XYZ file of C-alpha atoms in Angstrom:
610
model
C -20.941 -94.130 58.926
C -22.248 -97.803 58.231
C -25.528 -98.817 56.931
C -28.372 -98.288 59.880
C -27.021 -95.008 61.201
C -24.018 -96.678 63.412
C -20.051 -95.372 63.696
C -17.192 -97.232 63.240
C -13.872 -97.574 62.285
C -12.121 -98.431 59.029
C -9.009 -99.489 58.306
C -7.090 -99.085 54.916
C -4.123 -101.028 54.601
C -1.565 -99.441 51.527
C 1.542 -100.600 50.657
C 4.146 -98.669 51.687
C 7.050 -98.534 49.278
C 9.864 -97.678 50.380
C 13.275 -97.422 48.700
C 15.210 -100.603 48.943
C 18.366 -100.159 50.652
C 19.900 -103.660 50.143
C 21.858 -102.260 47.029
C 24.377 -100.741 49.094
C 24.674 -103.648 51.308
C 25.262 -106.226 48.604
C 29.191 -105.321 48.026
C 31.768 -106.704 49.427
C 33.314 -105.021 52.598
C 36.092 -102.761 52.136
C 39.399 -103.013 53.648
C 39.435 -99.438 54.747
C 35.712 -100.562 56.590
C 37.199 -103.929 57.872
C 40.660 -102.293 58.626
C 40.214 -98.637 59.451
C 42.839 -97.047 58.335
C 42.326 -93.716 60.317
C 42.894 -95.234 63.483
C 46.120 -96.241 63.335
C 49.644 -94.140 63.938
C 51.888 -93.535 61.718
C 54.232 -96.214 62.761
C 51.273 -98.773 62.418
C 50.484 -97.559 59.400
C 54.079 -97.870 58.142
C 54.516 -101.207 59.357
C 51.182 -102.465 57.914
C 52.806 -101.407 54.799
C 55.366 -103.899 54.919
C 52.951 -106.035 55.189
C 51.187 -105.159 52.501
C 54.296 -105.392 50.336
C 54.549 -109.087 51.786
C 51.556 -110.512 50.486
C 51.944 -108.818 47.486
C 55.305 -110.535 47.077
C 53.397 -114.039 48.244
C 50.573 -113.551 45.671
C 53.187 -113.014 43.072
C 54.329 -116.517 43.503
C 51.141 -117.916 43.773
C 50.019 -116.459 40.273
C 53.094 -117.153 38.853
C 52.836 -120.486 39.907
C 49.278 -120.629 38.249
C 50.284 -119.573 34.971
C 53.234 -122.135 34.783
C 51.236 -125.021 35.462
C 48.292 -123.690 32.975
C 51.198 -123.342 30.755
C 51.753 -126.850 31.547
C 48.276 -127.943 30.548
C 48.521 -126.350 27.133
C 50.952 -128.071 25.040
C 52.466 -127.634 21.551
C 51.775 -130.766 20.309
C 48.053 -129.821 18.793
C 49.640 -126.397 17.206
C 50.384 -126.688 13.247
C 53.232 -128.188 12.862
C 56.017 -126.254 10.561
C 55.171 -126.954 6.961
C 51.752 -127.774 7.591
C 48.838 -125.347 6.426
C 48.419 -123.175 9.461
C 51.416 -123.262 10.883
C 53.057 -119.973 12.179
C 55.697 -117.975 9.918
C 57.997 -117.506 12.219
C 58.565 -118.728 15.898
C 57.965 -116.731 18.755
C 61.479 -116.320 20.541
C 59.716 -116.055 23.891
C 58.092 -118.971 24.116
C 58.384 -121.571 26.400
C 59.470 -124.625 25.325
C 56.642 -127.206 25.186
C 53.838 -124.695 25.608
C 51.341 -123.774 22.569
C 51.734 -120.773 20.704
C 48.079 -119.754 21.342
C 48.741 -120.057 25.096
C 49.359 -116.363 25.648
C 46.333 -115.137 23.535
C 44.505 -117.414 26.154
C 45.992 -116.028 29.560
C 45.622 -112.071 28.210
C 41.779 -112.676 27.839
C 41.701 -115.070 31.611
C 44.002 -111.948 32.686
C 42.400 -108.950 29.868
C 45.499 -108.093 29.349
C 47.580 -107.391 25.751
C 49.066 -110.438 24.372
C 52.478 -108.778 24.825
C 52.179 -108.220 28.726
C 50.745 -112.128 29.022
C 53.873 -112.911 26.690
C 55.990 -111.575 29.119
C 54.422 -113.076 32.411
C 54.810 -116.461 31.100
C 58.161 -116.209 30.559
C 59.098 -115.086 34.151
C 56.600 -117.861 35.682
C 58.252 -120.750 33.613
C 61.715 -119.492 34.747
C 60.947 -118.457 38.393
C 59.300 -121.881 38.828
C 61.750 -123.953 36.793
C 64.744 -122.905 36.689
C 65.131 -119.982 39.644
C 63.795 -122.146 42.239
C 65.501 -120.185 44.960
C 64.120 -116.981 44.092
C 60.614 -118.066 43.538
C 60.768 -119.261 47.066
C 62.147 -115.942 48.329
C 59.337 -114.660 46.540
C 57.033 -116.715 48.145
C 57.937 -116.545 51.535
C 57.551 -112.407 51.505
C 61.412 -112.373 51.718
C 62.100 -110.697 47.687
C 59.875 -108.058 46.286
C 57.924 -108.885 42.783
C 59.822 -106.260 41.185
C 63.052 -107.528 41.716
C 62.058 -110.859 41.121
C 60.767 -109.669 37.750
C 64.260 -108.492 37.137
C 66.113 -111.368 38.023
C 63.763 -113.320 35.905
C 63.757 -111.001 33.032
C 67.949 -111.378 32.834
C 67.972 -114.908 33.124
C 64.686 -116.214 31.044
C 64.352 -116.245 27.501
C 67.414 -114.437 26.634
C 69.987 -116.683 28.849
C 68.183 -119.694 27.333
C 71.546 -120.966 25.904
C 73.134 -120.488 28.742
C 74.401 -123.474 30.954
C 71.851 -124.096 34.106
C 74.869 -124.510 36.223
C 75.970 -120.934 35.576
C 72.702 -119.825 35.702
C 71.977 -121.429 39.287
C 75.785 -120.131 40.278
C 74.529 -116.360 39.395
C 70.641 -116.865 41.329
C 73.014 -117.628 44.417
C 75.561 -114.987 44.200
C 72.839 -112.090 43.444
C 70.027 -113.515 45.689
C 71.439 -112.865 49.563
C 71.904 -109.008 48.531
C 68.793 -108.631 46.182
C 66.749 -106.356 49.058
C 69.706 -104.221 49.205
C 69.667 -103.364 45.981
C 67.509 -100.918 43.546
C 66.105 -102.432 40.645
C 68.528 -100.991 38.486
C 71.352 -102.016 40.701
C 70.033 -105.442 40.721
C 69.726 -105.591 37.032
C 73.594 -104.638 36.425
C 74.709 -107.148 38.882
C 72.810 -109.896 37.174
C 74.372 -108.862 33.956
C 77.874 -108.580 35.411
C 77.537 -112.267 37.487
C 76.626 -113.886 34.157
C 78.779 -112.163 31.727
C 81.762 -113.023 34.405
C 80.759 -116.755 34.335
C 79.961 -117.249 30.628
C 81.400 -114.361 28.398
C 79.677 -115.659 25.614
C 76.321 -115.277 27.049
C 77.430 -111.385 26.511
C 78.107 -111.488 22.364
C 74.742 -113.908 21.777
C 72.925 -111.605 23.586
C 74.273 -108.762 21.651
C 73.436 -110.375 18.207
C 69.997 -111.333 19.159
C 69.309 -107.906 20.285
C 70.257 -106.554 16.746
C 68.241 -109.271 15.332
C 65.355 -107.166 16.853
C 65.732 -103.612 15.557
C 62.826 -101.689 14.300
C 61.107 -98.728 13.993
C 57.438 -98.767 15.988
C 54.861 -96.001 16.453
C 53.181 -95.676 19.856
C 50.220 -93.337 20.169
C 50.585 -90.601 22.807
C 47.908 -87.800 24.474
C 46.809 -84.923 22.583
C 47.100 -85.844 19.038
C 50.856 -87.028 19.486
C 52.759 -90.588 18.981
C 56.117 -91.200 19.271
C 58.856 -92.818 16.786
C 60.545 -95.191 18.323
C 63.218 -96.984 16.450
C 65.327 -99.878 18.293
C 68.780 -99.542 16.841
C 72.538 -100.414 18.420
C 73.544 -97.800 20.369
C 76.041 -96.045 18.588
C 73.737 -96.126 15.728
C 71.032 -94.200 17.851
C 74.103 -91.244 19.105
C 74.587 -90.780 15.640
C 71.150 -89.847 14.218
C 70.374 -88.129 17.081
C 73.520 -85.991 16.620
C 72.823 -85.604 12.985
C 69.317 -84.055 13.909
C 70.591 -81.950 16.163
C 73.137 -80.685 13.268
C 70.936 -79.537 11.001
C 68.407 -78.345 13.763
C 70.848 -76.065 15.218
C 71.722 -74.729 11.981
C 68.266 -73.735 10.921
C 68.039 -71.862 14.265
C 70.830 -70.525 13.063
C 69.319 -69.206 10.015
C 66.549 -67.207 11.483
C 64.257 -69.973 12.807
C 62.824 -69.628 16.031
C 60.990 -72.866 16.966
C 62.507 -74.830 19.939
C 65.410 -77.324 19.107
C 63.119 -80.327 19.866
C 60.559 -79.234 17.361
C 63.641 -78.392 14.736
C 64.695 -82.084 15.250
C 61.182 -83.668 14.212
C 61.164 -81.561 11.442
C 64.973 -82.397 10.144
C 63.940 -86.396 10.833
C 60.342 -86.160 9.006
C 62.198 -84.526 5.784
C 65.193 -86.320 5.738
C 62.525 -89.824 5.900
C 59.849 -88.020 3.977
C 62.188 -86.244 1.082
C 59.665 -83.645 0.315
C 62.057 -82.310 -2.527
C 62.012 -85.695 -4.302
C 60.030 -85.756 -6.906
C 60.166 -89.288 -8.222
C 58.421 -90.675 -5.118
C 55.218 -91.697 -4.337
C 52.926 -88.793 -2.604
C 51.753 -89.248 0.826
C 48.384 -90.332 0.662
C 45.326 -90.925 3.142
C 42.103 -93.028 3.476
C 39.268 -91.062 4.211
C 36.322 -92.013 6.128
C 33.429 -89.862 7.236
C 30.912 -91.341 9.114
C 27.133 -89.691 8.835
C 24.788 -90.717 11.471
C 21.197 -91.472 9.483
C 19.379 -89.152 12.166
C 21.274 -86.233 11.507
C 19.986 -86.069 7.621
C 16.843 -84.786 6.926
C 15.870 -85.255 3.499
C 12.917 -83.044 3.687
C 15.379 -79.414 3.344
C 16.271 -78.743 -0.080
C 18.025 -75.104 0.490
C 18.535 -73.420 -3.070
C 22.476 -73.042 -2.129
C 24.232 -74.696 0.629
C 25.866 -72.134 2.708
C 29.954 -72.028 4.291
C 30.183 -74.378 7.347
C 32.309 -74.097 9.872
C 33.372 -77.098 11.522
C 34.673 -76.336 14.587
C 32.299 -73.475 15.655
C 29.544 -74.410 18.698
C 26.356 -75.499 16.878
C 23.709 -72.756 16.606
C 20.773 -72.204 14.812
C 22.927 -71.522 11.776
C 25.032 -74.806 11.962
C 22.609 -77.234 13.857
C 21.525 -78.576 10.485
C 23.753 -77.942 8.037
C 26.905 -78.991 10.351
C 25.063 -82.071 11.957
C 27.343 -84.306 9.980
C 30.611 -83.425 9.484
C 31.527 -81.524 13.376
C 35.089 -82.283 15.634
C 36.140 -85.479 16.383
C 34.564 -86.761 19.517
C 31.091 -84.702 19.817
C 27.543 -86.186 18.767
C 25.478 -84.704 16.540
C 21.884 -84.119 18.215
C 19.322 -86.580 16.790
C 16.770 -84.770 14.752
C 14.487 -88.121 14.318
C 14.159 -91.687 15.905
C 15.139 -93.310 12.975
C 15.390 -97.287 14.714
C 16.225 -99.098 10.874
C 14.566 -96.007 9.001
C 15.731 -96.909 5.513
C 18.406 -94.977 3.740
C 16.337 -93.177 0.960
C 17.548 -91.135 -2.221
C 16.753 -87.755 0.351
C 19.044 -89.025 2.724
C 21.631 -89.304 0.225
C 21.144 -86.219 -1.483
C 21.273 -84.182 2.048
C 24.366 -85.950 2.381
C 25.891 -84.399 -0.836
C 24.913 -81.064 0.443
C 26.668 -81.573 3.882
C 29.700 -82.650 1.904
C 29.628 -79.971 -0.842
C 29.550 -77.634 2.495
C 32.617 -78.014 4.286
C 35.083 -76.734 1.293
C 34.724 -74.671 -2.127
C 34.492 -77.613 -4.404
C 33.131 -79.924 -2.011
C 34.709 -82.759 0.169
C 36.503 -84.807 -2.430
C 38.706 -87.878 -2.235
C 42.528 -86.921 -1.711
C 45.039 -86.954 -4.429
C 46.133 -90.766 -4.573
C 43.685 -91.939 -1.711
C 40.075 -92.573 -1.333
C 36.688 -91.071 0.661
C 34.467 -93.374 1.957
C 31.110 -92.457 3.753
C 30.016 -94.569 6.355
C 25.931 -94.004 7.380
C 25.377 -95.130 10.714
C 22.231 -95.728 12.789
C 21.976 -93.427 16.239
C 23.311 -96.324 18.023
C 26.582 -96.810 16.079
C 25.267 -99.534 14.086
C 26.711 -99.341 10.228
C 24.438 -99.219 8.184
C 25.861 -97.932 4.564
C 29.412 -97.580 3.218
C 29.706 -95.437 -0.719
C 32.107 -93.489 -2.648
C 31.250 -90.167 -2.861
C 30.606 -91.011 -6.608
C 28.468 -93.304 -5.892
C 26.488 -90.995 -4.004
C 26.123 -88.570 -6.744
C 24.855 -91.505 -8.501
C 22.336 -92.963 -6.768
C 20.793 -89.374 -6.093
C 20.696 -88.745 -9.464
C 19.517 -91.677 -10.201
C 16.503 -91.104 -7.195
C 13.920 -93.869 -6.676
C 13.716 -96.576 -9.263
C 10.039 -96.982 -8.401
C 8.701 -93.479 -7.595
C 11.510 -91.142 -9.250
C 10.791 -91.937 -12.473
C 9.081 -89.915 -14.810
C 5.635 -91.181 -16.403
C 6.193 -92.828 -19.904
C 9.703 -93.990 -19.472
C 10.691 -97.338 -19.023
C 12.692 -98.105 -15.780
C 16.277 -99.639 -17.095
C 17.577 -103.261 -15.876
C 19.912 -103.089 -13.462
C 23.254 -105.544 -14.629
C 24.693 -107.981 -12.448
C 28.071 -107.201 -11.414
C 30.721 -108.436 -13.405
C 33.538 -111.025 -11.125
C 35.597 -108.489 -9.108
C 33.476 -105.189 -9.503
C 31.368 -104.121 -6.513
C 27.927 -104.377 -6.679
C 27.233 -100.595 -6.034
C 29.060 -99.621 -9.033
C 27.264 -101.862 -11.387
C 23.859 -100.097 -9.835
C 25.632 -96.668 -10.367
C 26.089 -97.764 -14.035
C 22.641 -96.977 -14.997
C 22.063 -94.142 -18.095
C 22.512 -90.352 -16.603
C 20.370 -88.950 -19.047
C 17.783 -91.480 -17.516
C 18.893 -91.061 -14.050
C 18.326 -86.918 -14.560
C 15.088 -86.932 -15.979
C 13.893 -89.389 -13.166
C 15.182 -87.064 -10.825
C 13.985 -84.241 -12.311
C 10.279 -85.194 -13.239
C 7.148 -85.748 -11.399
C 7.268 -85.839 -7.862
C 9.854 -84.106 -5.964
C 12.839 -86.471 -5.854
C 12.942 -88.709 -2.578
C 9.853 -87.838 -1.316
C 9.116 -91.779 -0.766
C 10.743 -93.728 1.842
C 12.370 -96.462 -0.171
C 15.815 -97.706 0.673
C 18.446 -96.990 -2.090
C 21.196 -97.819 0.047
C 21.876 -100.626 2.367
C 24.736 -102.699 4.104
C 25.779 -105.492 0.954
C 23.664 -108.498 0.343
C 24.836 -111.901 0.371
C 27.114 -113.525 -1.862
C 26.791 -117.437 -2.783
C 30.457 -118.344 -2.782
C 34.082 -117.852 -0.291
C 35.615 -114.992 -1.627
C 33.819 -111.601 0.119
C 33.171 -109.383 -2.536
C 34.401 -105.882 -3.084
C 31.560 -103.791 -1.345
C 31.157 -106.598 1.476
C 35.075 -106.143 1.884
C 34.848 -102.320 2.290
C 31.657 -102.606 4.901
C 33.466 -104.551 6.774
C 36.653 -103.207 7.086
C 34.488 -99.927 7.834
C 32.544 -100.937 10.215
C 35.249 -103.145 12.306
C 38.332 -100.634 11.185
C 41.053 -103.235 13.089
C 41.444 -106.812 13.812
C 38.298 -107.779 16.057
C 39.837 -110.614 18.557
C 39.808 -108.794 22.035
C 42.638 -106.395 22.824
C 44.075 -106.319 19.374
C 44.318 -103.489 17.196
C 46.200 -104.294 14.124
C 44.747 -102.296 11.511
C 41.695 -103.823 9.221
C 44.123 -103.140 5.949
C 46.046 -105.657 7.208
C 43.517 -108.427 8.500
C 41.617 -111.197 6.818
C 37.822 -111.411 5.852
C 37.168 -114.236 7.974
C 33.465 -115.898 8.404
C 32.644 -116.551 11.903
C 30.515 -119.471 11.279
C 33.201 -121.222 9.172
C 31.955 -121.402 5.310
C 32.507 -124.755 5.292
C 29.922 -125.783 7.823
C 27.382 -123.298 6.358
C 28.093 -119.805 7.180
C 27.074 -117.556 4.696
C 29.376 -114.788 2.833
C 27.369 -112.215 4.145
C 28.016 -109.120 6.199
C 26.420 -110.318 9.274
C 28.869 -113.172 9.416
C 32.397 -111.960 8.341
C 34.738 -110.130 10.770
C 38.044 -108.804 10.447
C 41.300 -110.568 12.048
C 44.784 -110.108 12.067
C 46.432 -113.179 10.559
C 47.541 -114.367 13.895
C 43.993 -114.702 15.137
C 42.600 -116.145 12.077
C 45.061 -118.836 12.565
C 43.924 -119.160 16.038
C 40.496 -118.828 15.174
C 41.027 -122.011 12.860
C 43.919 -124.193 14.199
C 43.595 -123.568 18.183
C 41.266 -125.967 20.191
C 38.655 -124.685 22.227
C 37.921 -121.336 21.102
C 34.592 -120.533 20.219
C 33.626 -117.648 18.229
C 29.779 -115.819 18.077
C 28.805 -112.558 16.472
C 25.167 -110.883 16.227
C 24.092 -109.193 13.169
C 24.688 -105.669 14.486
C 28.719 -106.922 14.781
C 28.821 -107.656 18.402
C 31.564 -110.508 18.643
C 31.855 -112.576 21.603
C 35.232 -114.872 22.004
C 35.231 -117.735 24.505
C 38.820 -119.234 25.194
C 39.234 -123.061 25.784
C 39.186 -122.280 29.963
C 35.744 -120.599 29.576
C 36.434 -116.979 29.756
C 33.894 -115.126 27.881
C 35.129 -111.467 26.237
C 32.782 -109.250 24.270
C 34.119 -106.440 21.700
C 31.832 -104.188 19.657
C 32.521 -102.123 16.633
C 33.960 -98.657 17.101
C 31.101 -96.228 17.470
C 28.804 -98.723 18.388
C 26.697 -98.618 21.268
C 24.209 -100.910 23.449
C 21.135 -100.640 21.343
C 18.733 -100.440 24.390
C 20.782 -97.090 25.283
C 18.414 -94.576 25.235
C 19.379 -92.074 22.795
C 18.628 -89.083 24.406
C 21.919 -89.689 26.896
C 24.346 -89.294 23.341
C 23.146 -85.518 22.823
C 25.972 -83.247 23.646
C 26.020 -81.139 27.012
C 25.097 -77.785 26.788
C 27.886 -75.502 26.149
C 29.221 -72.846 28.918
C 27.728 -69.722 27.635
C 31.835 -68.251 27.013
C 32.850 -70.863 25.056
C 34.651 -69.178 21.826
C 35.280 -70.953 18.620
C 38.371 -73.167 18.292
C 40.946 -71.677 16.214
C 40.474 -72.709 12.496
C 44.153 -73.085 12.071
C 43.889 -75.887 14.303
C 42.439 -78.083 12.045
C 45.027 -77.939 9.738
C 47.095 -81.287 9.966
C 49.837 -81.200 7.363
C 51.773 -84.515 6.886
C 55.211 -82.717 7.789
C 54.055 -79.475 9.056
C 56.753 -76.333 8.497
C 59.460 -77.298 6.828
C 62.457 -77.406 8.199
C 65.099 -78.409 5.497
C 64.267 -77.003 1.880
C 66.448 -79.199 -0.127
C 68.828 -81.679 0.726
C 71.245 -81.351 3.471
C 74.584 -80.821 2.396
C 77.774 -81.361 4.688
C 76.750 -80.460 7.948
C 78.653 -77.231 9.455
C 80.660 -77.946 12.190
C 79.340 -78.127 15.876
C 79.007 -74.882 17.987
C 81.212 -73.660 20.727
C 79.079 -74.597 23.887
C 80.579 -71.852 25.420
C 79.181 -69.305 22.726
C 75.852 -71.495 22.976
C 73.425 -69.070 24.705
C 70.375 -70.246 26.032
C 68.173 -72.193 26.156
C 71.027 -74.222 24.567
C-alpha cells in the first residue's frame, strides 16, 4: 500500500549468489575427455598404444636434445679452476667434457629431480647427440624405444670414453638394426660383447674403474628398514655372503630358530660391530626431542609426575602429561594459541617433568652421546634448542626479574668466554642463588618472561656454539633442494654473504653440504633468499624458483586446528611396548668371535625351508 490509500507493486532486486562453477572449467582437457578411451576396441586400443610408445620415444630425443645444448650453454670455463680456492676436490668422472660442474645441480631443480638422476641424463644426451648419432635418430623418428636407447647410451658414454670413436660408431651399427628385437638385458650384453670384441682393452679399463668405485652405502627402506649395500668385485661379494651364511646356518644349528635371512644380518652386524671387543669405541647416538611450546602448560605443578606410557592412545590420563614426548609421526593436540608466546621458566620446568616421566631416572643423554631439546612453535617454527642441563638450570634459576626473592641482589650475568655457548655462561649463575629465587616469593614462573629464546646475534664470521646447534636443529641436513646430506656434515653458511653485510645471526645462516656451499659461492647465477622463520628459496641461473622449509615446519597461515590428530577407532589397543625397543644389533647372533667355520651341510640332509 502507497501513501494516499493506492496498490501497487514492488519490486526487490537481491543478488543471487550462486556457486561459481568456472573452477572446474579452468583445467586443461584431459586426454581420456579429448580421446575417449572407452570407445574404442581392443585392437584400437592396442594400436593406439604403439603410438603412445612412439611419441614417447620422439619426446625422448627432443629432451635429450634440450639438455645437450643447455649443457652447451653452461661451460667450465667460469668453474674454479684446480688449485684455486673453490675449486672441487675431486672431479666428477661423469661429466661431460666442457660442461660446468654445477650444470647438473641446475637441470635437477629445471627437472626437480636428484642431482644423481640429472647426472645421469646428461651423460646419455651428450652421447646420444654427439657421438651415437644414429641411434638418437632412431630415437627420434619413433623407430628405438627410450629404454633401449638408455642402454645403448649407458654402455657406450662415460665409461667407453677412452675408447676409439671408430669402434664405438662400428658397435652403434652392428647392435642398432636388431635393437627392437632385443630385451633390454639382451641388448645390454650385446653391446658389451660388440665392444669388448673390437677393443679388448675397453674390457680390463672398465674393470679397474669399476673397482675404483667400491663402497659401502645405506639406502633407507619402508617400515623402519634400510639396506647395506656394499659395491665390491664379484667374487669378493660370493665370499661374504657365503661366510654369513656359515655361521648363520650354524647358529640354527645350535638351537636358534629365527629365519636364515635374519641369522645373516645378525652374523654381518657382529662380525662389523664386534660387540665382544672391548677396546672399541661404544655405539653412540644424538638425541633430539622436539617439544611443541603449546603442548606445555606451565600452570600444573603435580606433587609427583606419574609413569607415561608412550605409545598408549592419549586419554584423560596421558593428554597432558604425554603431550610431549608420544610416537613418531602423531601431533600433540594444542592446549593454547601460543603465536610467539615466549618461552618462560614454567614452560621449562613442565618440560623437566615431561622428561623426568618417560623413564625411572628421567630422560638423560646416552652414554657417549648427547640430548638436545628442540621447543617449537605449533607451526613447526624452532624456537629453542638446550641441554637437558641447561634446562635444570634455567628453572632453577626461574625469572631473573620476578623469581627472585626480596632483599637479594640479582647476580651479573658473564659474557661468554671465546668458544663456550652463550647458554652455558647464563647457566653459570650461583645455585644457592638460583634455589632461593626459585623457591621464594611468588610461585616460580608465574610471569610471562622469556628465559629461553633462539641465539642472538654475534658481531663476527665464525657462528658460535649455540647458533651452531640451532641451526643444525632446526635444518637437520644440507638445505639446497633435494639434498639430504646430513647437517653434521654441512657448513654454517650465511645466506646474505658476511661480506656484503649479512649478519651472524640465526635468521641468516643455513646449513649446506660442501658441494652446495661451493656452488652457493663460486657458481654464477644462483640466487639464494631465506625468511626469518627458515624458509629458503633457491633460484638457478635459468630462473627456476625452488622453495624448501625446515623439517616440521609448516605454512604459518595453516590453521592449526587441521594438525590435531583424528579421532581414534574406538578398538584401537595399545602398541606393544616391546616395540619400541630399538637395540643397535638386536639378538645376538655370534657370542664371541667366530672361530673356523664348520664345514658346509649336505643339501640333501638340508630340510626345509633350506
Amino acid at each position: 500500500m502507497f501513501i494516499g490509500g493506492g496498490f501497487g507493486v514492488g519490486l526487490t532486486v537481491a543478488d543471487l549468489v550462486v556457486p561459481s562453477q568456472l573452477e572446474e572449467w579452468e583445467r586443461p582437457a584431459r586426454l581420456s575427455e579429448v580421446l575417449p578411451v572407452s570407445s574404442r576396441t581392443p585392437a584400437e586400443k592396442a594400436l593406439e598404444l604403439g603410438r603412445l610408445a612412439r611419441l614417447e620415444a620422439m619426446i625422448a630425443a627432443y629432451r635429450v636434445d634440450l639438455v645437450a645444448s643447455l649443457a652447451g650453454d653452461r661451460p667450465a670455463v667460469f668453474d674454479p679452476q684446480p688449485g684455486t680456492p673453490g675449486a672441487a676436490a675431486t672431479a666428477d668422472v661423469m661429466l661431460p667434457e666442457g660442461v660446468s660442474e654445477f650444470f647438473a645441480d641446475e637441470l635437477a631443480q629445471v627437472l626437480n629431480c636428484s642431482r644423481s638422476a640429472a647426472s645421469v641424463l646428461i651423460d646419455q644426451a651428450v652421447t646420444l647427440v654427439g657421438k651415437l648419432p644414429g641411434t638418437w635418430a632412431a630415437l627420434a623418428d619413433g623407430r628405438l624405444d627410450w629404454p633401449r636407447a638408455r642402454a645403448i647410451a649407458h654402455e657406450l658414454g662415460w665409461k667407453a670414453r677412452s675408447t676409439d670413436p671408430l669402434v664405438i660408431a662400428a658397435v652403434e651399427a652392428a647392435v642398432l638394426p636388431t635393437a627392437m628385437e632385443l630385451s633390454v638385458r639382451q641388448l645390454t650384453a650385446v653391446v658389451r660383447r660388440e665392444l669388448t670384441a673390437r677393443d679388448a682393452a675397453a674390457a680390463e679399463v672398465r674393470r679397474r674403474d669399476a673397482e675404483a668405485a667400491a663402497d659401502v652405502t645405506v639406502r633407507p627402506a619402508c617400515d623402519g628398514m634400510a639396506e647395506l649395500v656394499a659395491r665390491m668385485p664379484q667374487p669378493l661379494a660370493a665370499a661374504v655372503r657365503d661366510t654369513l651364511t656359515t655361521h648363520a646356518r650354524a647358529a640354527k644349528a645350535a638351537g636358534d630358530d629365527r629365519p636364515l635371512g635374519v641369522l645373516r644380518v645378525g652374523v654381518l652386524a657382529d662380525l662389523t660391530l664386534r660387540p665382544w671387543d672391548e677396546d672399541r669405541d661404544p655405539v653412540s647416538a644424538q638425541l633430539t626431542i622436539t617439544a611443541p611450546l603449546d603442548a606445555l602448560r606451565p600452570t600444573r605443578t603435580p606433587a609427583r609426575a606419574a609413569p607415561l606410557d608412550l605409545l598408549s592412545p592419549p586419554g584423560p590420563d596421558t593428554a597432558g602429561a604425554g603431550a610431549v614426548l608420544v610416537r613418531p609421526g602423531s601431533v600433540p593436540a594444542p592446549t593454547a594459541v601460543v603465536g610467539g608466546q615466549p618461552i618462560t621458566a614454567g614452560h621449562v620446568r613442565e618440560l623437566l617433568i615431561q622428561l623426568d616421566a618417560v623413564c625411572p631416572g628421567g630422560l638423560q643423554a646416552p652414554t657417549g652421546g648427547s640430548l638436545t631439546v628442540a621447543i617449537t612453535d605449533p607451526d613447526g617454527t624452532l624456537r629453542a634448542t638446550a641441554s637437558r642441563r641447561e634446562l635444570e638450570s634455567i628453572a632453577r634459576r626461574g625469572c631473573l626479574t620476578h623469581d627472585q626473592p626480596p632483599g637479594r641482589k640479582r647476580r651479573r650475568r658473564r659474557q661468554p668466554h671465546e668458544g663456550e655457548d652463550a647458554a652455558e655462561s647464563a647457566g653459570s649463575v650461583d645455585l644457592a642463588e638460583s634455589v632461593d629465587g626459585a623457591l621464594g616469593g611468588a610461585p616460580p614462573g608465574a610471569c610471562d618472561c622469556p628465559v629461553l629464546d633462539r641465539p642472538p646475534p654475534f658481531d663476527r664470521y665464525e657462528p658460535t656454539p649455540a647458533q651452531r646447534r640451532w641451526v643444525q636443529t632446526r635444518d637437520r641436513t644440507c638445505r639446497h633442494p633435494g639434498c639430504s646430506n646430513r647437517a653434521g656434515w654441512a657448513d654454517l653458511d650465511h645466506v646474505e654473504s658476511y661480506a656484503c653485510g649479512g649478519p651472524t645471526a640465526c635468521e641468516n645462516l643455513c646449513c649446506l653440504c660442501r658441494r652446495h656451499h661451493r656452488l652457493k659461492t663460486h657458481a654464477r647465477g644462483w640466487r639464494y633468499e631465506m625468511t626469518a622463520d627458515g624458509v629458503l628459496t633457491v633460484t638457478t641461473p635459468s630462473g627456476v624458483t625452488r622453495t624448501t622449509r625446515p623439517p616440521g615446519h609448516s605454512p604459518s597461515d595453516r590453521d592449526p586446528a587441521d594438525r590435531r590428530p583424528a579421532d581414534r577407532h574406538p578398538d584401537h589397543r595399545p602398541a606393544d611396548p616391546t616395540r619400541s625397543r630399538l637395540p643397535v644389533t638386536g639378538a645376538r647372533v655370534l657370542t664371541a668371535p667366530p672361530g673356523p667355520p664348520p664345514p658346509a651341510p649336505d643339501p640333501a640332509e638340508d630340510p626345509p625351508p633350506f
